[in-house]
PDB file of C-alpha atoms in Angstrom:
ATOM      1  CA  UNK A 227      12.733 -20.781  -9.873  1.00  0.00           C
ATOM      2  CA  UNK A 228      15.448 -21.269  -7.270  1.00  0.00           C
ATOM      3  CA  UNK A 229      17.727 -18.806  -9.088  1.00  0.00           C
ATOM      4  CA  UNK A 230      14.882 -16.261  -9.291  1.00  0.00           C
ATOM      5  CA  UNK A 231      14.110 -16.649  -5.610  1.00  0.00           C
ATOM      6  CA  UNK A 232      17.783 -15.894  -4.757  1.00  0.00           C
ATOM      7  CA  UNK A 233      18.363 -12.957  -7.122  1.00  0.00           C
ATOM      8  CA  UNK A 234      15.120 -10.959  -7.473  1.00  0.00           C
ATOM      9  CA  UNK A 235      14.503  -8.585  -4.602  1.00  0.00           C
ATOM     10  CA  UNK A 236      11.179  -8.292  -2.755  1.00  0.00           C
ATOM     11  CA  UNK A 237       9.495  -4.953  -2.132  1.00  0.00           C
ATOM     12  CA  UNK A 238      10.774  -4.703   1.405  1.00  0.00           C
ATOM     13  CA  UNK A 239      14.349  -5.255   0.147  1.00  0.00           C
ATOM     14  CA  UNK A 240      13.961  -2.593  -2.536  1.00  0.00           C
ATOM     15  CA  UNK A 241      12.598  -0.009  -0.097  1.00  0.00           C
ATOM     16  CA  UNK A 242      15.066  -0.796   2.649  1.00  0.00           C
ATOM     17  CA  UNK A 243      17.964  -0.399   0.255  1.00  0.00           C
ATOM     18  CA  UNK A 244      16.782   3.117  -0.565  1.00  0.00           C
ATOM     19  CA  UNK A 245      16.027   3.957   3.078  1.00  0.00           C
ATOM     20  CA  UNK A 246      19.635   2.972   3.823  1.00  0.00           C
ATOM     21  CA  UNK A 247      21.153   5.727   1.704  1.00  0.00           C
ATOM     22  CA  UNK A 248      18.266   8.247   1.645  1.00  0.00           C
ATOM     23  CA  UNK A 249      17.354   8.208   5.336  1.00  0.00           C
ATOM     24  CA  UNK A 250      17.261  12.002   5.737  1.00  0.00           C
ATOM     25  CA  UNK A 251      15.385  12.618   2.530  1.00  0.00           C
ATOM     26  CA  UNK A 252      11.686  13.388   2.680  1.00  0.00           C
ATOM     27  CA  UNK A 253       9.747  10.201   1.755  1.00  0.00           C
ATOM     28  CA  UNK A 254       6.069  11.257   2.070  1.00  0.00           C
ATOM     29  CA  UNK A 255       4.166  14.517   2.407  1.00  0.00           C
ATOM     30  CA  UNK A 256       0.485  15.040   3.083  1.00  0.00           C
ATOM     31  CA  UNK A 257      -0.775  18.588   3.521  1.00  0.00           C
ATOM     32  CA  UNK A 258       1.766  20.090   5.975  1.00  0.00           C
ATOM     33  CA  UNK A 259       2.908  16.786   7.427  1.00  0.00           C
ATOM     34  CA  UNK A 260       6.154  15.063   6.217  1.00  0.00           C
ATOM     35  CA  UNK A 261       8.167  11.954   7.160  1.00  0.00           C
ATOM     36  CA  UNK A 262      11.715  11.014   6.181  1.00  0.00           C
ATOM     37  CA  UNK A 263      12.746   7.685   4.721  1.00  0.00           C
ATOM     38  CA  UNK A 264      14.311   6.721   8.069  1.00  0.00           C
ATOM     39  CA  UNK A 265      11.128   7.603   9.932  1.00  0.00           C
ATOM     40  CA  UNK A 266       8.943   5.774   7.429  1.00  0.00           C
ATOM     41  CA  UNK A 267      11.103   2.678   7.516  1.00  0.00           C
ATOM     42  CA  UNK A 268      11.148   2.603  11.318  1.00  0.00           C
ATOM     43  CA  UNK A 269       7.433   3.082  11.649  1.00  0.00           C
ATOM     44  CA  UNK A 270       6.657   0.416   9.053  1.00  0.00           C
ATOM     45  CA  UNK A 271       8.999  -2.094  10.818  1.00  0.00           C
ATOM     46  CA  UNK A 272       7.307  -1.529  14.162  1.00  0.00           C
ATOM     47  CA  UNK A 273       3.835  -1.978  12.715  1.00  0.00           C
ATOM     48  CA  UNK A 274       5.024  -5.054  10.755  1.00  0.00           C
ATOM     49  CA  UNK A 275       6.096  -6.763  13.976  1.00  0.00           C
ATOM     50  CA  UNK A 276       2.679  -6.194  15.480  1.00  0.00           C
ATOM     51  CA  UNK A 277       1.120  -7.714  12.315  1.00  0.00           C
ATOM     52  CA  UNK A 278       3.412 -10.808  12.497  1.00  0.00           C
ATOM     53  CA  UNK A 279       2.263 -11.267  16.090  1.00  0.00           C
ATOM     54  CA  UNK A 280      -1.270 -11.363  14.846  1.00  0.00           C
ATOM     55  CA  UNK A 281      -0.559 -14.082  12.291  1.00  0.00           C
ATOM     56  CA  UNK A 282       0.344 -12.172   9.158  1.00  0.00           C
ATOM     57  CA  UNK A 283       2.841 -13.951   6.945  1.00  0.00           C
ATOM     58  CA  UNK A 284       3.614 -14.724   3.310  1.00  0.00           C
ATOM     59  CA  UNK A 285       0.524 -15.115   1.017  1.00  0.00           C
ATOM     60  CA  UNK A 286      -1.828 -13.969   3.784  1.00  0.00           C
ATOM     61  CA  UNK A 287      -4.144 -11.125   2.808  1.00  0.00           C
ATOM     62  CA  UNK A 288      -4.659  -8.008   4.979  1.00  0.00           C
ATOM     63  CA  UNK A 289      -7.515  -5.623   4.126  1.00  0.00           C
ATOM     64  CA  UNK A 290      -6.593  -1.944   4.458  1.00  0.00           C
ATOM     65  CA  UNK A 291      -9.122   0.859   5.060  1.00  0.00           C
ATOM     66  CA  UNK A 292      -6.912   3.931   5.486  1.00  0.00           C
ATOM     67  CA  UNK A 293      -7.672   7.214   3.742  1.00  0.00           C
ATOM     68  CA  UNK A 294      -5.085   9.262   1.863  1.00  0.00           C
ATOM     69  CA  UNK A 295      -2.890  10.346   4.691  1.00  0.00           C
ATOM     70  CA  UNK A 296       0.717  10.421   6.017  1.00  0.00           C
ATOM     71  CA  UNK A 297      -0.008   6.970   7.579  1.00  0.00           C
ATOM     72  CA  UNK A 298      -1.116   5.175   4.355  1.00  0.00           C
ATOM     73  CA  UNK A 299       2.387   4.347   2.990  1.00  0.00           C
ATOM     74  CA  UNK A 300       3.433   3.163   6.428  1.00  0.00           C
ATOM     75  CA  UNK A 301       0.525   0.674   6.573  1.00  0.00           C
ATOM     76  CA  UNK A 302       1.079  -0.666   3.103  1.00  0.00           C
ATOM     77  CA  UNK A 303       4.817  -1.110   3.637  1.00  0.00           C
ATOM     78  CA  UNK A 304       4.206  -2.759   7.051  1.00  0.00           C
ATOM     79  CA  UNK A 305       1.885  -5.368   5.475  1.00  0.00           C
ATOM     80  CA  UNK A 306       4.598  -6.195   2.881  1.00  0.00           C
ATOM     81  CA  UNK A 307       7.407  -6.233   5.442  1.00  0.00           C
ATOM     82  CA  UNK A 308       5.398  -8.718   7.516  1.00  0.00           C
ATOM     83  CA  UNK A 309       5.167 -10.859   4.372  1.00  0.00           C
ATOM     84  CA  UNK A 310       1.481 -10.233   3.699  1.00  0.00           C
ATOM     85  CA  UNK A 311      -0.444  -9.008   0.712  1.00  0.00           C
ATOM     86  CA  UNK A 312      -2.643  -5.912   1.024  1.00  0.00           C
ATOM     87  CA  UNK A 313      -6.147  -5.512  -0.263  1.00  0.00           C
ATOM     88  CA  UNK A 314      -6.916  -1.779  -0.378  1.00  0.00           C
ATOM     89  CA  UNK A 315     -10.571  -0.937   0.376  1.00  0.00           C
ATOM     90  CA  UNK A 316     -11.510   2.458  -0.956  1.00  0.00           C
ATOM     91  CA  UNK A 317     -14.181   4.005   1.358  1.00  0.00           C
ATOM     92  CA  UNK A 318     -15.744   5.684  -1.698  1.00  0.00           C
ATOM     93  CA  UNK A 319     -16.604   2.351  -3.184  1.00  0.00           C
ATOM     94  CA  UNK A 320     -20.229   1.117  -2.867  1.00  0.00           C
ATOM     95  CA  UNK A 321     -20.798  -0.997   0.234  1.00  0.00           C
ATOM     96  CA  UNK A 322     -21.870  -3.995  -1.943  1.00  0.00           C
ATOM     97  CA  UNK A 323     -18.550  -3.942  -3.780  1.00  0.00           C
ATOM     98  CA  UNK A 324     -16.469  -3.749  -0.648  1.00  0.00           C
ATOM     99  CA  UNK A 325     -18.338  -6.559   1.089  1.00  0.00           C
ATOM    100  CA  UNK A 326     -18.048  -8.775  -1.983  1.00  0.00           C
ATOM    101  CA  UNK A 327     -14.295  -8.098  -2.217  1.00  0.00           C
ATOM    102  CA  UNK A 328     -13.722  -8.967   1.438  1.00  0.00           C
ATOM    103  CA  UNK A 329     -15.914 -12.062   1.285  1.00  0.00           C
ATOM    104  CA  UNK A 330     -13.961 -13.314  -1.706  1.00  0.00           C
ATOM    105  CA  UNK A 331     -10.488 -12.402  -0.502  1.00  0.00           C
ATOM    106  CA  UNK A 332     -10.986 -13.594   3.087  1.00  0.00           C
ATOM    107  CA  UNK A 333      -8.344 -11.428   4.711  1.00  0.00           C
ATOM    108  CA  UNK A 334      -6.798 -12.394   8.014  1.00  0.00           C
ATOM    109  CA  UNK A 335      -6.936  -8.841   9.326  1.00  0.00           C
ATOM    110  CA  UNK A 336      -8.584  -5.538   8.568  1.00  0.00           C
ATOM    111  CA  UNK A 337      -6.328  -2.490   9.294  1.00  0.00           C
ATOM    112  CA  UNK A 338      -8.349   0.623   9.516  1.00  0.00           C
ATOM    113  CA  UNK A 339      -8.614   4.086  11.060  1.00  0.00           C
ATOM    114  CA  UNK A 340     -11.142   4.746  13.703  1.00  0.00           C
ATOM    115  CA  UNK A 341     -13.620   6.406  11.381  1.00  0.00           C
ATOM    116  CA  UNK A 342     -13.741   3.614   8.816  1.00  0.00           C
ATOM    117  CA  UNK A 343     -15.263   0.140   9.153  1.00  0.00           C
ATOM    118  CA  UNK A 344     -16.226  -2.754   6.928  1.00  0.00           C
ATOM    119  CA  UNK A 345     -19.760  -2.481   5.478  1.00  0.00           C
ATOM    120  CA  UNK A 346     -22.419  -5.024   6.321  1.00  0.00           C
ATOM    121  CA  UNK A 347     -22.347  -7.840   3.777  1.00  0.00           C
ATOM    122  CA  UNK A 348     -24.584  -7.407   0.805  1.00  0.00           C
ATOM    123  CA  UNK A 349     -27.562  -9.696   0.351  1.00  0.00           C
ATOM    124  CA  UNK A 350     -26.765 -12.628  -1.875  1.00  0.00           C
ATOM    125  CA  UNK A 351     -23.001 -12.293  -1.634  1.00  0.00           C
ATOM    126  CA  UNK A 352     -21.394 -15.619  -0.812  1.00  0.00           C
ATOM    127  CA  UNK A 353     -18.012 -16.199   0.741  1.00  0.00           C
ATOM    128  CA  UNK A 354     -16.361 -18.101  -2.083  1.00  0.00           C
ATOM    129  CA  UNK A 355     -16.246 -21.526  -3.628  1.00  0.00           C
ATOM    130  CA  UNK A 356     -17.024 -23.443  -0.465  1.00  0.00           C
ATOM    131  CA  UNK A 357     -20.282 -21.591   0.064  1.00  0.00           C
ATOM    132  CA  UNK A 358     -19.246 -19.892   3.290  1.00  0.00           C
ATOM    133  CA  UNK A 359     -21.710 -17.155   4.359  1.00  0.00           C
ATOM    134  CA  UNK A 360     -20.939 -13.550   3.438  1.00  0.00           C
ATOM    135  CA  UNK A 361     -20.952 -12.690   7.128  1.00  0.00           C
ATOM    136  CA  UNK A 362     -17.272 -13.544   6.966  1.00  0.00           C
ATOM    137  CA  UNK A 363     -16.902 -10.066   5.523  1.00  0.00           C
ATOM    138  CA  UNK A 364     -17.641  -8.582   8.987  1.00  0.00           C
ATOM    139  CA  UNK A 365     -15.913 -11.322  11.038  1.00  0.00           C
ATOM    140  CA  UNK A 366     -12.400 -10.225  10.031  1.00  0.00           C
ATOM    141  CA  UNK A 367     -10.271  -9.157  13.027  1.00  0.00           C
ATOM    142  CA  UNK A 368     -10.206  -5.344  13.138  1.00  0.00           C
ATOM    143  CA  UNK A 369      -6.972  -3.559  14.032  1.00  0.00           C
ATOM    144  CA  UNK A 370      -7.564   0.166  14.532  1.00  0.00           C
ATOM    145  CA  UNK A 371      -4.180   1.747  13.764  1.00  0.00           C
ATOM    146  CA  UNK A 372      -4.869   5.063  15.447  1.00  0.00           C
ATOM    147  CA  UNK A 373      -6.104   3.472  18.677  1.00  0.00           C
ATOM    148  CA  UNK A 374      -3.808   4.821  21.453  1.00  0.00           C
ATOM    149  CA  UNK A 375      -3.278   1.329  22.960  1.00  0.00           C
ATOM    150  CA  UNK A 376      -2.284  -0.102  19.584  1.00  0.00           C
ATOM    151  CA  UNK A 377      -0.018   2.860  18.890  1.00  0.00           C
ATOM    152  CA  UNK A 378       1.723   2.344  22.168  1.00  0.00           C
ATOM    153  CA  UNK A 379       2.203  -1.401  21.434  1.00  0.00           C
ATOM    154  CA  UNK A 380       3.819  -0.562  18.065  1.00  0.00           C
ATOM    155  CA  UNK A 381       6.018   2.212  19.493  1.00  0.00           C
ATOM    156  CA  UNK A 382       7.526  -0.279  21.929  1.00  0.00           C
ATOM    157  CA  UNK A 383       8.683  -2.614  19.115  1.00  0.00           C
ATOM    158  CA  UNK A 384      12.051  -2.631  17.403  1.00  0.00           C
ATOM    159  CA  UNK A 385      12.356  -0.341  14.399  1.00  0.00           C
ATOM    160  CA  UNK A 386      15.046  -2.407  12.744  1.00  0.00           C
ATOM    161  CA  UNK A 387      14.332  -4.199   9.460  1.00  0.00           C
ATOM    162  CA  UNK A 388      12.575  -7.528   9.826  1.00  0.00           C
ATOM    163  CA  UNK A 389      14.506 -10.694   8.958  1.00  0.00           C
ATOM    164  CA  UNK A 390      13.055 -13.903   7.565  1.00  0.00           C
ATOM    165  CA  UNK A 391      13.742 -15.513  10.937  1.00  0.00           C
ATOM    166  CA  UNK A 392      11.201 -13.138  12.467  1.00  0.00           C
ATOM    167  CA  UNK A 393       8.529 -13.794   9.783  1.00  0.00           C
ATOM    168  CA  UNK A 394       6.291 -16.796   9.795  1.00  0.00           C
ATOM    169  CA  UNK A 395       8.099 -18.035   6.719  1.00  0.00           C
ATOM    170  CA  UNK A 396      10.811 -16.588   4.371  1.00  0.00           C
ATOM    171  CA  UNK A 397       9.462 -13.959   2.059  1.00  0.00           C
ATOM    172  CA  UNK A 398      10.099 -14.865  -1.581  1.00  0.00           C
ATOM    173  CA  UNK A 399       9.486 -12.937  -4.885  1.00  0.00           C
ATOM    174  CA  UNK A 400       6.727 -15.434  -5.822  1.00  0.00           C
ATOM    175  CA  UNK A 401       4.691 -14.494  -2.735  1.00  0.00           C
ATOM    176  CA  UNK A 402       1.686 -12.194  -3.163  1.00  0.00           C
ATOM    177  CA  UNK A 403       2.183  -8.473  -2.808  1.00  0.00           C
ATOM    178  CA  UNK A 404      -1.348  -7.063  -3.272  1.00  0.00           C
ATOM    179  CA  UNK A 405      -4.810  -7.946  -4.525  1.00  0.00           C
ATOM    180  CA  UNK A 406      -6.906  -5.703  -6.756  1.00  0.00           C
ATOM    181  CA  UNK A 407     -10.374  -6.316  -8.132  1.00  0.00           C
ATOM    182  CA  UNK A 408     -11.775  -5.637 -11.602  1.00  0.00           C
ATOM    183  CA  UNK A 409     -14.546  -3.114 -12.021  1.00  0.00           C
ATOM    184  CA  UNK A 410     -17.173  -5.853 -12.310  1.00  0.00           C
ATOM    185  CA  UNK A 411     -18.700  -4.018 -15.316  1.00  0.00           C
ATOM    186  CA  UNK A 412     -19.238  -7.354 -17.085  1.00  0.00           C
ATOM    187  CA  UNK A 413     -20.370  -9.243 -13.907  1.00  0.00           C
ATOM    188  CA  UNK A 414     -19.003  -9.857 -10.467  1.00  0.00           C
ATOM    189  CA  UNK A 415     -15.612  -8.171  -9.718  1.00  0.00           C
ATOM    190  CA  UNK A 416     -12.731 -10.594 -10.056  1.00  0.00           C
ATOM    191  CA  UNK A 417      -9.592 -10.609  -7.932  1.00  0.00           C
ATOM    192  CA  UNK A 418      -6.154 -10.210  -9.533  1.00  0.00           C
ATOM    193  CA  UNK A 419      -3.183 -11.295  -7.468  1.00  0.00           C
ATOM    194  CA  UNK A 420       0.208  -9.554  -8.004  1.00  0.00           C
ATOM    195  CA  UNK A 421       3.462 -10.942  -6.648  1.00  0.00           C
ATOM    196  CA  UNK A 422       6.767  -9.296  -5.812  1.00  0.00           C
ATOM    197  CA  UNK A 423       8.519 -10.944  -8.765  1.00  0.00           C
ATOM    198  CA  UNK A 424       8.057  -8.204 -11.374  1.00  0.00           C
ATOM    199  CA  UNK A 425       8.650  -5.142  -9.230  1.00  0.00           C
ATOM    200  CA  UNK A 426      12.387  -4.851  -9.664  1.00  0.00           C
ATOM    201  CA  UNK A 427      11.971  -4.832 -13.521  1.00  0.00           C
ATOM    202  CA  UNK A 428       9.264  -2.179 -13.132  1.00  0.00           C
ATOM    203  CA  UNK A 429      11.608  -0.038 -10.987  1.00  0.00           C
ATOM    204  CA  UNK A 430      14.426  -0.509 -13.450  1.00  0.00           C
ATOM    205  CA  UNK A 431      12.271   0.760 -16.250  1.00  0.00           C
ATOM    206  CA  UNK A 432      11.112   3.758 -14.204  1.00  0.00           C
ATOM    207  CA  UNK A 433      14.688   4.693 -13.448  1.00  0.00           C
ATOM    208  CA  UNK A 434      15.781   4.239 -17.072  1.00  0.00           C
ATOM    209  CA  UNK A 435      12.984   6.288 -18.670  1.00  0.00           C
ATOM    210  CA  UNK A 436      11.902   8.725 -15.979  1.00  0.00           C
ATOM    211  CA  UNK A 437      15.002   9.092 -13.800  1.00  0.00           C
ATOM    212  CA  UNK A 438      13.300   9.901 -10.439  1.00  0.00           C
ATOM    213  CA  UNK A 439      15.545  10.678  -7.499  1.00  0.00           C
ATOM    214  CA  UNK A 440      16.094  12.800  -4.406  1.00  0.00           C
ATOM    215  CA  UNK A 441      14.608  16.283  -4.820  1.00  0.00           C
ATOM    216  CA  UNK A 442      11.882  15.003  -7.163  1.00  0.00           C
ATOM    217  CA  UNK A 443       8.249  14.909  -6.082  1.00  0.00           C
ATOM    218  CA  UNK A 444       5.846  12.178  -7.347  1.00  0.00           C
ATOM    219  CA  UNK A 445       2.066  12.665  -7.059  1.00  0.00           C
ATOM    220  CA  UNK A 446       0.046   9.725  -5.720  1.00  0.00           C
ATOM    221  CA  UNK A 447      -2.891  10.378  -8.030  1.00  0.00           C
ATOM    222  CA  UNK A 448      -4.389   6.856  -8.360  1.00  0.00           C
ATOM    223  CA  UNK A 449      -6.448   5.560  -5.474  1.00  0.00           C
ATOM    224  CA  UNK A 450      -4.912   2.577  -3.740  1.00  0.00           C
ATOM    225  CA  UNK A 451      -7.721   0.307  -4.929  1.00  0.00           C
ATOM    226  CA  UNK A 452      -6.400   0.645  -8.462  1.00  0.00           C
ATOM    227  CA  UNK A 453      -3.398  -1.175  -9.911  1.00  0.00           C
ATOM    228  CA  UNK A 454      -1.863   2.116 -11.088  1.00  0.00           C
ATOM    229  CA  UNK A 455      -1.401   3.277  -7.486  1.00  0.00           C
ATOM    230  CA  UNK A 456       1.581   1.029  -7.041  1.00  0.00           C
ATOM    231  CA  UNK A 457       3.263   2.731 -10.003  1.00  0.00           C
ATOM    232  CA  UNK A 458       3.105   6.084  -8.175  1.00  0.00           C
ATOM    233  CA  UNK A 459       4.385   4.531  -4.903  1.00  0.00           C
ATOM    234  CA  UNK A 460       7.274   2.686  -6.516  1.00  0.00           C
ATOM    235  CA  UNK A 461       8.296   5.667  -8.687  1.00  0.00           C
ATOM    236  CA  UNK A 462       8.855   7.667  -5.485  1.00  0.00           C
ATOM    237  CA  UNK A 463       9.823   5.339  -2.697  1.00  0.00           C
ATOM    238  CA  UNK A 464      12.219   3.070  -4.618  1.00  0.00           C
ATOM    239  CA  UNK A 465      14.177   5.992  -5.957  1.00  0.00           C
ATOM    240  CA  UNK A 466      14.657   8.418  -3.017  1.00  0.00           C
ATOM    241  CA  UNK A 467      12.036  10.897  -4.352  1.00  0.00           C
ATOM    242  CA  UNK A 468       9.105  12.240  -2.322  1.00  0.00           C
ATOM    243  CA  UNK A 469       5.606  10.755  -2.569  1.00  0.00           C
ATOM    244  CA  UNK A 470       3.011  13.493  -2.491  1.00  0.00           C
ATOM    245  CA  UNK A 471      -0.412  12.531  -1.165  1.00  0.00           C
ATOM    246  CA  UNK A 472      -3.375  14.922  -1.150  1.00  0.00           C
ATOM    247  CA  UNK A 473      -7.070  14.730  -0.326  1.00  0.00           C
ATOM    248  CA  UNK A 474      -9.241  13.483  -3.167  1.00  0.00           C
ATOM    249  CA  UNK A 475     -10.885  16.864  -3.600  1.00  0.00           C
ATOM    250  CA  UNK A 476      -7.480  18.383  -4.342  1.00  0.00           C
ATOM    251  CA  UNK A 477      -6.958  15.943  -7.195  1.00  0.00           C
ATOM    252  CA  UNK A 478     -10.029  16.760  -9.208  1.00  0.00           C
ATOM    253  CA  UNK A 479      -9.379  17.738 -12.861  1.00  0.00           C
ATOM    254  CA  UNK A 480      -8.954  21.446 -13.459  1.00  0.00           C
ATOM    255  CA  UNK A 481      -7.950  24.110 -10.951  1.00  0.00           C
ATOM    256  CA  UNK A 482      -7.823  21.815  -7.882  1.00  0.00           C
ATOM    257  CA  UNK A 483      -5.299  19.522  -9.539  1.00  0.00           C
ATOM    258  CA  UNK A 484      -3.264  22.442 -10.986  1.00  0.00           C
ATOM    259  CA  UNK A 485      -3.079  24.062  -7.585  1.00  0.00           C
ATOM    260  CA  UNK A 486      -1.925  20.806  -5.925  1.00  0.00           C
ATOM    261  CA  UNK A 487       0.805  20.239  -8.534  1.00  0.00           C
ATOM    262  CA  UNK A 488       2.062  23.817  -8.023  1.00  0.00           C
ATOM    263  CA  UNK A 489       1.754  23.906  -4.262  1.00  0.00           C
ATOM    264  CA  UNK A 490       3.795  20.695  -3.808  1.00  0.00           C
ATOM    265  CA  UNK A 491       6.227  21.356  -6.683  1.00  0.00           C
ATOM    266  CA  UNK A 492       5.340  18.001  -8.284  1.00  0.00           C
ATOM    267  CA  UNK A 493       7.894  16.862 -10.853  1.00  0.00           C
ATOM    268  CA  UNK A 494       6.310  13.527 -11.844  1.00  0.00           C
ATOM    269  CA  UNK A 495       2.588  12.851 -12.225  1.00  0.00           C
ATOM    270  CA  UNK A 496       0.899   9.926 -14.045  1.00  0.00           C
ATOM    271  CA  UNK A 497      -2.543  11.091 -15.034  1.00  0.00           C
ATOM    272  CA  UNK A 498      -5.345   9.862 -17.291  1.00  0.00           C
ATOM    273  CA  UNK A 499      -6.094  11.697 -20.506  1.00  0.00           C
ATOM    274  CA  UNK A 500      -9.252  13.664 -19.950  1.00  0.00           C
ATOM    275  CA  UNK A 501     -11.377  14.807 -22.875  1.00  0.00           C
TER     276      UNK A 501
END
């Protein structure tokens, strides 16, 4: 375990290594907006420091309600840089499912945009093994990322990479990276916790078989509430390629998806097999 903790990089280390040599490359595009690797890294570092100030650290969960946008990768990376694990809340999910996920995961914070909020807890949803009330689902501290006051606070922070000395504890590969929940088709949705430990092997396999790099464009097709979404993110942002985000309507099978692939000159897309 000690050897693994010393030699296996965490997600922030993987991304920061790429940002170091690909700073001027385009990291993310959404519609007509684009940010470089240097800009993305700086913004994520600033937000991460604000999260640390609010108590985020290793193995602490942060709920994220941010739609597909230029800001989404910044928020996810900031949670990981602070040492936390993100729980992506898809606004298209039923309110019952979202409130059950939050009641079970008990996040420290809820990062959201102004137009999104946690749903009221569903009747009969408990807060976990100790029987806490589901009202916990709406008691999570809200942080509205596009609030002008919060934006100004983040803008005033250092954009340098965080060190373990700045975190609440050193970030290790065994710490949680994100939580996802099963569909619940056979009962109540169950949480699955994913650590940093296997990411470097995933990235190595992607590089060996798919060879992404600067100039390539990777479509973020899967929604962040699905495990597959991290595949898209890692394929782009840990290789120097560009992550292409688009509104959900532009990703529908058929002409909308074909138009999106062509408009953004997508070179890599991981898609389901439709019948």
